[in-house]
XYZ file of C-alpha atoms in Angstrom:
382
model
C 0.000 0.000 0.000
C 1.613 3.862 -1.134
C 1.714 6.436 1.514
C -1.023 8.051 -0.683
C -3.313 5.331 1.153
C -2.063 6.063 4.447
C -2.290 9.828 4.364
C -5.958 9.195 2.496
C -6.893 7.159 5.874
C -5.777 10.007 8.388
C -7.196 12.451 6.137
C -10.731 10.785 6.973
C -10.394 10.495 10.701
C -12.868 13.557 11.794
C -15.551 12.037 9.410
C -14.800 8.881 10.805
C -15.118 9.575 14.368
C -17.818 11.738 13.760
C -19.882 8.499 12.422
C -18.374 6.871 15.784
C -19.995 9.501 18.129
C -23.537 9.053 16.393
C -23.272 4.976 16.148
C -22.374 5.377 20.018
C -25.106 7.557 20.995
C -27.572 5.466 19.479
C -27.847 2.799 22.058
C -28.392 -0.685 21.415
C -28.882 -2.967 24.195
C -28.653 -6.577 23.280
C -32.434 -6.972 24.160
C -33.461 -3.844 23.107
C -34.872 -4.438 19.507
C -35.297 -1.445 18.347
C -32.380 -0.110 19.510
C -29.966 -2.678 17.350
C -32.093 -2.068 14.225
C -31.881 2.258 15.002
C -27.787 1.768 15.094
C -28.193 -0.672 11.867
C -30.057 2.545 10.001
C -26.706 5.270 11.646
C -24.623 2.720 9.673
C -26.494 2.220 6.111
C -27.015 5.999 6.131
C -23.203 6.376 6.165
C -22.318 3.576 4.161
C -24.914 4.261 1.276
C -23.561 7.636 0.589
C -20.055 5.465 -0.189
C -21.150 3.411 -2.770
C -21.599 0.478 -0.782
C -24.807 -1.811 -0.779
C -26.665 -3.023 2.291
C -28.300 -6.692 2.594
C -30.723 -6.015 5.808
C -31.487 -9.694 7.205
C -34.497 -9.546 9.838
C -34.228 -12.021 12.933
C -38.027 -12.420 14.643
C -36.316 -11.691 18.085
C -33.336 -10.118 17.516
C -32.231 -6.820 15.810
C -31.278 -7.107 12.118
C -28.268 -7.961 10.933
C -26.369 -6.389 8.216
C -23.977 -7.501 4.883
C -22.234 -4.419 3.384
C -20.672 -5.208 0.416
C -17.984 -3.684 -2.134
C -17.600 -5.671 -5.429
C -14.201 -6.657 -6.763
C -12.792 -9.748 -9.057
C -15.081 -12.709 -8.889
C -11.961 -14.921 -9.535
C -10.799 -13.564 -6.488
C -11.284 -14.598 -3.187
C -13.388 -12.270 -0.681
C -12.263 -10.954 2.133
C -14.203 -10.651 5.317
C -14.478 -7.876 8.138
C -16.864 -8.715 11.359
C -18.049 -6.858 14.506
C -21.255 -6.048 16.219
C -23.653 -3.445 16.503
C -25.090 -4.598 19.724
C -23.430 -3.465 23.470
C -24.291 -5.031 27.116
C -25.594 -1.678 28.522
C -29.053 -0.830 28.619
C -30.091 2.546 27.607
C -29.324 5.077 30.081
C -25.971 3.238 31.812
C -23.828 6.189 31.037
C -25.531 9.436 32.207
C -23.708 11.264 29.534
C -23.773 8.727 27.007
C -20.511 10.543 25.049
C -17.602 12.352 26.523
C -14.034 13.354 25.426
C -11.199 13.500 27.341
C -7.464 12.878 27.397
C -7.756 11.541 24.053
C -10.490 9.328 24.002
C -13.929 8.668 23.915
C -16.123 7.527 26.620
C -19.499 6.073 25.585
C -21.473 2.518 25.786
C -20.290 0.277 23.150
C -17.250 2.552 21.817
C -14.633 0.030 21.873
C -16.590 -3.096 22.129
C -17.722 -2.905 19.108
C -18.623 0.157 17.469
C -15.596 1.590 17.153
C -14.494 -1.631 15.432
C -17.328 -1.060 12.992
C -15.764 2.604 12.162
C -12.820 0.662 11.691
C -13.583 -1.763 9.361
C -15.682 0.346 7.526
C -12.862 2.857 6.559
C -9.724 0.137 5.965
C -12.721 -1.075 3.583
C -13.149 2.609 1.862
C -9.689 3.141 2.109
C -9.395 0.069 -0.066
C -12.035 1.278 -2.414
C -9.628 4.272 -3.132
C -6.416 2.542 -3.768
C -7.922 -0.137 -6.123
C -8.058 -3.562 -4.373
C -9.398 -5.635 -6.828
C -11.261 -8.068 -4.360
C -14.462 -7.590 -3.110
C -15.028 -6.794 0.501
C -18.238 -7.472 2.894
C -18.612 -6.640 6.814
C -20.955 -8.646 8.948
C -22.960 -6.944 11.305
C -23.919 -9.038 13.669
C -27.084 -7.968 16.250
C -26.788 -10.018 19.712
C -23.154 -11.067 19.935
C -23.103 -10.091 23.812
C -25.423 -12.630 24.247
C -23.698 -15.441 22.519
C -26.595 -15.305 19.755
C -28.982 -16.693 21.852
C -32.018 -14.086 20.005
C -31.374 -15.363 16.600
C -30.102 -18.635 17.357
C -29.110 -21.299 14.790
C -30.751 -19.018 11.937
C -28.083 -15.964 13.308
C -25.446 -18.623 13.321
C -25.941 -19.601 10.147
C -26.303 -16.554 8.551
C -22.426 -15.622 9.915
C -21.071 -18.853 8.213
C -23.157 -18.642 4.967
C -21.881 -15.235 4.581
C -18.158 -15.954 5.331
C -17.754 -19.458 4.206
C -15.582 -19.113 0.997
C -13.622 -16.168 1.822
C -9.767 -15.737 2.262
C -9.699 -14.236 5.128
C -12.014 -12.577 8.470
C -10.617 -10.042 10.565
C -12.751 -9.946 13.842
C -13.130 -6.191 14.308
C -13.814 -6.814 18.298
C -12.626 -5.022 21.124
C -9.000 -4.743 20.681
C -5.583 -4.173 23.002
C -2.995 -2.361 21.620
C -0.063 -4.490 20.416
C -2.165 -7.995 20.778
C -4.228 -9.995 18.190
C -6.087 -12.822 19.683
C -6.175 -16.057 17.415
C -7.732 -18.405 20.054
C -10.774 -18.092 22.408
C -12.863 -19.851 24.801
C -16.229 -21.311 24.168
C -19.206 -19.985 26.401
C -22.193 -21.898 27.846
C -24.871 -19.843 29.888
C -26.931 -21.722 31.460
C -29.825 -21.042 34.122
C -29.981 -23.508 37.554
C -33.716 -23.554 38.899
C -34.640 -24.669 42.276
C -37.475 -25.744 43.921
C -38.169 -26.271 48.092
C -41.265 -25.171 50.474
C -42.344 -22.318 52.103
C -42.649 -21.842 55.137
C -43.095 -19.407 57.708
C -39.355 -18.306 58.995
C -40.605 -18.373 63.016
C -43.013 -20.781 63.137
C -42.214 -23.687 61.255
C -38.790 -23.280 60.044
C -37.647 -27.133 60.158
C -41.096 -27.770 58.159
C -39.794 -25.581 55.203
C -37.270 -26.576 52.249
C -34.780 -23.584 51.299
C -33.978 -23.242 47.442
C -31.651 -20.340 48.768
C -29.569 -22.370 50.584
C -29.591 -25.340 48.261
C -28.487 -22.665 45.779
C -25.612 -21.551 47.899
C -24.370 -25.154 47.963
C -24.479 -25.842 44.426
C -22.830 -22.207 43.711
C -20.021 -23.042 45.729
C -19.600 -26.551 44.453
C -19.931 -25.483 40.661
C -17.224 -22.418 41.238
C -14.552 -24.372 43.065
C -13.847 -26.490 40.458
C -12.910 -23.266 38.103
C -8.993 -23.228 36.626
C -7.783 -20.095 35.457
C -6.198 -21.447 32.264
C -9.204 -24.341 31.487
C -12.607 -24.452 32.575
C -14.337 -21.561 34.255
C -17.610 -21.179 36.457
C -19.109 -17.646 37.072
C -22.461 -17.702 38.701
C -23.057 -13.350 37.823
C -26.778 -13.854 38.888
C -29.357 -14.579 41.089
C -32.935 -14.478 42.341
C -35.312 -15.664 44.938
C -37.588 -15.787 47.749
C -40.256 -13.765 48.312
C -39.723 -11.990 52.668
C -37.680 -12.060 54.972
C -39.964 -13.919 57.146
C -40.597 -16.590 55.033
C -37.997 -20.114 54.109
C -37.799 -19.359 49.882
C -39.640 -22.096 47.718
C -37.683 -20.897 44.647
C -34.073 -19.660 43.236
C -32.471 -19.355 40.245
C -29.266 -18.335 39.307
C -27.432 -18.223 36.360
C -23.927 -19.850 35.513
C -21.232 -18.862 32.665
C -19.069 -21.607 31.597
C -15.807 -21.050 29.786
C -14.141 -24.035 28.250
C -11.020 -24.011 25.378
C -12.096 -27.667 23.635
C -15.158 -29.651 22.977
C -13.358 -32.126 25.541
C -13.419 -29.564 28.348
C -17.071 -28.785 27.219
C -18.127 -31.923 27.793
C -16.766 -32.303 31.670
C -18.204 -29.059 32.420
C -21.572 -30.323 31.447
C -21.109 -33.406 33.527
C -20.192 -31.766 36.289
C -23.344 -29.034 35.890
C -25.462 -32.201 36.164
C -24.099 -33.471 38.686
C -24.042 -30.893 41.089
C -27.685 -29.526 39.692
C -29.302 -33.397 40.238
C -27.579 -33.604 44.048
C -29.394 -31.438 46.676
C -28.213 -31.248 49.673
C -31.236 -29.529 51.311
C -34.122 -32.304 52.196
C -37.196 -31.537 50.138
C -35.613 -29.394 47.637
C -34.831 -30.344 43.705
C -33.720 -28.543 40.885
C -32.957 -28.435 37.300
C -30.810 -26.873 34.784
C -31.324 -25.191 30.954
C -29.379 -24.036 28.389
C -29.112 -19.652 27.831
C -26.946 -19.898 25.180
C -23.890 -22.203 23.568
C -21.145 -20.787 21.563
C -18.093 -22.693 20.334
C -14.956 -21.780 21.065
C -12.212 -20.438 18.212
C -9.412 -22.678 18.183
C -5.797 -22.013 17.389
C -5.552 -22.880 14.008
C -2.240 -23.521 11.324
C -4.560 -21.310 8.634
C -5.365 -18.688 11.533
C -1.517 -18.186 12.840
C -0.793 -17.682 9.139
C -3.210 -14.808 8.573
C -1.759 -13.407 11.700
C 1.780 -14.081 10.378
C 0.514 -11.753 6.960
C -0.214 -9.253 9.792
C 2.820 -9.343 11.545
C 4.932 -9.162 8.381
C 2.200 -6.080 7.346
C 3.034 -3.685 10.811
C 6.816 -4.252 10.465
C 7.054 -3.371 6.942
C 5.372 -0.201 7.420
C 5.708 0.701 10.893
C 2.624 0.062 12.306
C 2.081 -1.925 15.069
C 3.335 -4.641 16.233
C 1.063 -7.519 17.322
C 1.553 -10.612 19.420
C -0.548 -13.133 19.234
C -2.760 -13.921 22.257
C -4.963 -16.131 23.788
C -8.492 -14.627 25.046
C -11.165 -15.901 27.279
C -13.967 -14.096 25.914
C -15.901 -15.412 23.309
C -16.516 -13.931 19.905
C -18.133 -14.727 16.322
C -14.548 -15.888 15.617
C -15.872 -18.829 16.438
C -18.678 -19.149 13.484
C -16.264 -18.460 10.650
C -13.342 -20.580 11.692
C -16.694 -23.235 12.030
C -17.108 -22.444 8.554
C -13.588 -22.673 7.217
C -12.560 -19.257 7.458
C -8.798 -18.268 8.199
C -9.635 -15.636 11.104
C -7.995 -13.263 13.249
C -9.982 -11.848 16.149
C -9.772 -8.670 18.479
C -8.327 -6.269 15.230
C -11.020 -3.523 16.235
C -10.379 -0.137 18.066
C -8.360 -0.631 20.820
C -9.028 0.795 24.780
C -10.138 -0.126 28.379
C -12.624 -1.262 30.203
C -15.210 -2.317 28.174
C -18.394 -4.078 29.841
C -18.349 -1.546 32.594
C -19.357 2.488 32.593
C -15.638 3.290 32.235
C -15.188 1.800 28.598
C -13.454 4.193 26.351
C -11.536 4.101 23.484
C -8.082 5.509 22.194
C -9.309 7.508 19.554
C -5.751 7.108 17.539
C -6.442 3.277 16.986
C -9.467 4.580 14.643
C -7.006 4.954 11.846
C -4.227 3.014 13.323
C -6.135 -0.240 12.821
C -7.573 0.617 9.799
C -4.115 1.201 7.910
C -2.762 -1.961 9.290
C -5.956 -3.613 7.896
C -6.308 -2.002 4.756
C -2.138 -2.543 3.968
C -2.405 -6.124 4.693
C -5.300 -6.552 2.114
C -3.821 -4.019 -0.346
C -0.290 -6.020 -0.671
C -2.188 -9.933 -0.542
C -1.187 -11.022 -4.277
C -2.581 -14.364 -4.157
C-alpha cells in the first residue's frame, strides 16, 4: 500500500469519528430491539452515501443484521471484516452517554464494538480508493453479547453462509494495543432452577425446604472447580424468595461456563449435572437449561498464518506490532473458523474497560487499525 493510502486514511479520521460519536449515541442494548435495528439505520445511512450496498437480514427476536458489500474480481477470493452493533448496557448506563477526554472517547459500546465497525468500515473505503481488486463485505452481527442466543441457529448460520468461501475474516472486536487474539474460549450460559417449600421463617422453620440455601451449595460446588487457564464457572446472577420472614420455595441463578475444547465442554456439562441433580437440602430439587452455547475459536495452522501476513504487514510499514494472544472471551470468531474461514480476532479499536461504565476508546487506533488492515489486504497477491 503507497503512503497516498495512508495519508488518504488520516485524512478521513474527523468524518470517521464523527460516524463513531452518532453509532455510540444510538444505544443498542442486546435486548433492546429497536435499539440494534436504530444503530443498523446510523450505519447504512453512512455507508450508502459510499457506494456500498446493504443486505438487511431480519431475525423475529433479535435486531437485524447487516452484509455491506464492495464488489471486486469474482476470480478472487473475498475478504471478510466482522463486529457487532449490539453493546451489554441498557439505555441510560452512562448518564452522559458521550464524553471526550485525554484523548479518548467515553461512551457505551465505543470500543466493544462500534468503534471496530468505524474501523472496518474505513480500511474497507480506504481500499475502495487505492484499487483492491477483491471484493469486501462486513458482517454486522445484532446479539453477539449474548452469545446469539435471540437469533439462534438461523443468526449462526447466517455468519457462516456469509463468510464461508472467503480468504480471510478479521474480527473487528474489542482490541488491546499491540495484541491480536487467534484463540478463544467457548461460552455456555446456562440457568440452575430450584425448587423447596415455604414456610413461615418463626413458626415452622424445620417444616420448610430452602432453594436459597440449596443454591448456595451448588454455587459453591460449581465455582470451586474453576482453573484459570481451562474451565471456568461464574455464577453473575441470582434471584429468589419472596420476605424475609418466610424459608424461599424458589431460586435461580445463572452460571457462565468457559471451556477451550469440545473435551473440556463436555466435563463441564457433567459436572453441571451433577451438582444440579444432588441437593443437599431435604425436600428441595432442581434443574438446569441451556441460555446460550457458543463454540470456542481454536488455534488454528490457517489462523496463525493470517496473523503471520499481519505481523509481516506492521513491520514493513511501521505500524504496530502484534503478538498473538490467547483470550477468554468469546466472539463470532468462532462461526467463521466453524465455517472454514482463516480468522484473526480482536483487530477492532483498541481501549479499556469495556463491559463496565468506564469503557473508552483511544481515539488514535481509529485509523491506526484501519491502515494496518487495509495494507495487509492491499499487498495480498494471491
Amino acid at each position: 500500500m503507497e503512503q497516498e493510502g495512508f495519508l488518504w486514511i488520516e485524512s478521513r479520521r474527523e468524518e470517521y469519528l464523527s460516524f463513531l460519536r452518532r453509532l455510540v449515541c444510538t444505544e443498542s442494548h442486546s435486548f433492546d430491539r429497536a435499539g440494534v435495528i436504530g444503530a443498523g439505520r446510523v450505519v447504512e445511512d453512512f455507508v450508502r452515501g459510499k457506494g456500498f450496498s446493504v443486505v438487511r437480514q431480519s431475525f423475529a427476536r433479535a435486531g437485524d443484521g447487516m452484509l455491506i458489500l464492495s464488489p471486486g474480481k469474482e476470480a478472487m477470493a473475498p475478504v471478510c471484516f466482522v463486529a457487532h452493533l449490539d453493546t451489554v448496557f441498557p439505555a441510560g448506563t452512562f448518564p452522559d452517554r458521550l464524553k471526550e477526554e485525554n484523548g479518548f472517547l467515553h461512551g457505551p459500546g465505543v470500543v466493544d464494538c462500534k468503534g471496530g465497525i468505524a474501523v472496518a468500515l474505513l480500511a474497507m473505503e480506504s481500499l475502495r480508493k487505492v484499487g483492491c481488486p477483491r471484493s469486501l463485505r462486513l458482517l454486522l452481527t445484532p446479539d453477539e453479547e449474548v452469545s446469539n442466543r435471540l437469533s439462534g441457529m438461523e443468526g449462526i448460520r447466517w455468519i457462516q453462509d456469509n463468510s464461508r468461501g472467503c480468504a480471510a475474516a478479521f474480527v473487528c472486536e474489542c482490541g488491546t494495543q499491540g495484541e491480536a487474539v487467534t484463540q478463544r474460549k467457548g461460552v455456555l450460559k446456562a440457568q440452575v432452577i430450584i425448587r423447596g417449600k415455604s414456610v413461615h421463617a418463626g413458626m415452622f422453620y424445620d417444616q420448610g425446604a430452602s432453594a436459597i440455601r440449596e443454591a448456595a451449595y451448588k454455587i459453591l460446588q460449581l465455582e470451586e472447580h474453576s482453573e484459570a487457564g481451562g474451565i471456568t464457572y461464574n455464577c453473575g446472577k441470582i434471584a429468589g424468595g419472596e420476605a424475609e420472614n418466610r424459608v424461599p420455595d424458589h431460586c435461580s441463578f445463572s452460571v457462565d461456563i468457559r471451556f477451550c475444547t469440545e473435551e473440556e465442554k463436555a466435563r463441564a456439562i457433567e459436572h453441571l449435572e451433577q451438582t444440579v441433580r444432588q441437593c443437599r437440602v431435604p425436600g428441595t430439587s432442581a434443574l438446569w437449561r441451556t441460555l446460550s452455547l457458543r463454540s470456542p475459536m481454536p488455534r488454528s495452522e490457517e489462523g496463525m498464518s493470517l496473523f503471520s501476513r499481519l505481523q509481516r504487514t506492521g513491520e514493513r510499514y511501521g505500524l504496530e506490532r502484534l503478538r498473538s494472544c490467547f483470550n477468554g472471551g468469546g466472539s463470532d470468531a468462532a462461526y467463521t473458523v466453524a465455517a472454514g474461514v482463516p480468522t484473526v480476532c480482536g483487530l477492532g479499536a483498541t481501549g479499556f474497560d469495556w463491559h463496565s461504565p468506564r469503557e473508552r476508546m483511544d481515539k488514535n487506533s481509529l485509523t491506526e487499525r484501519a491502515k494496518l488492515l487495509a495494507a495487509t489486504i492491499a499487498d495480498w497477491n494471491n
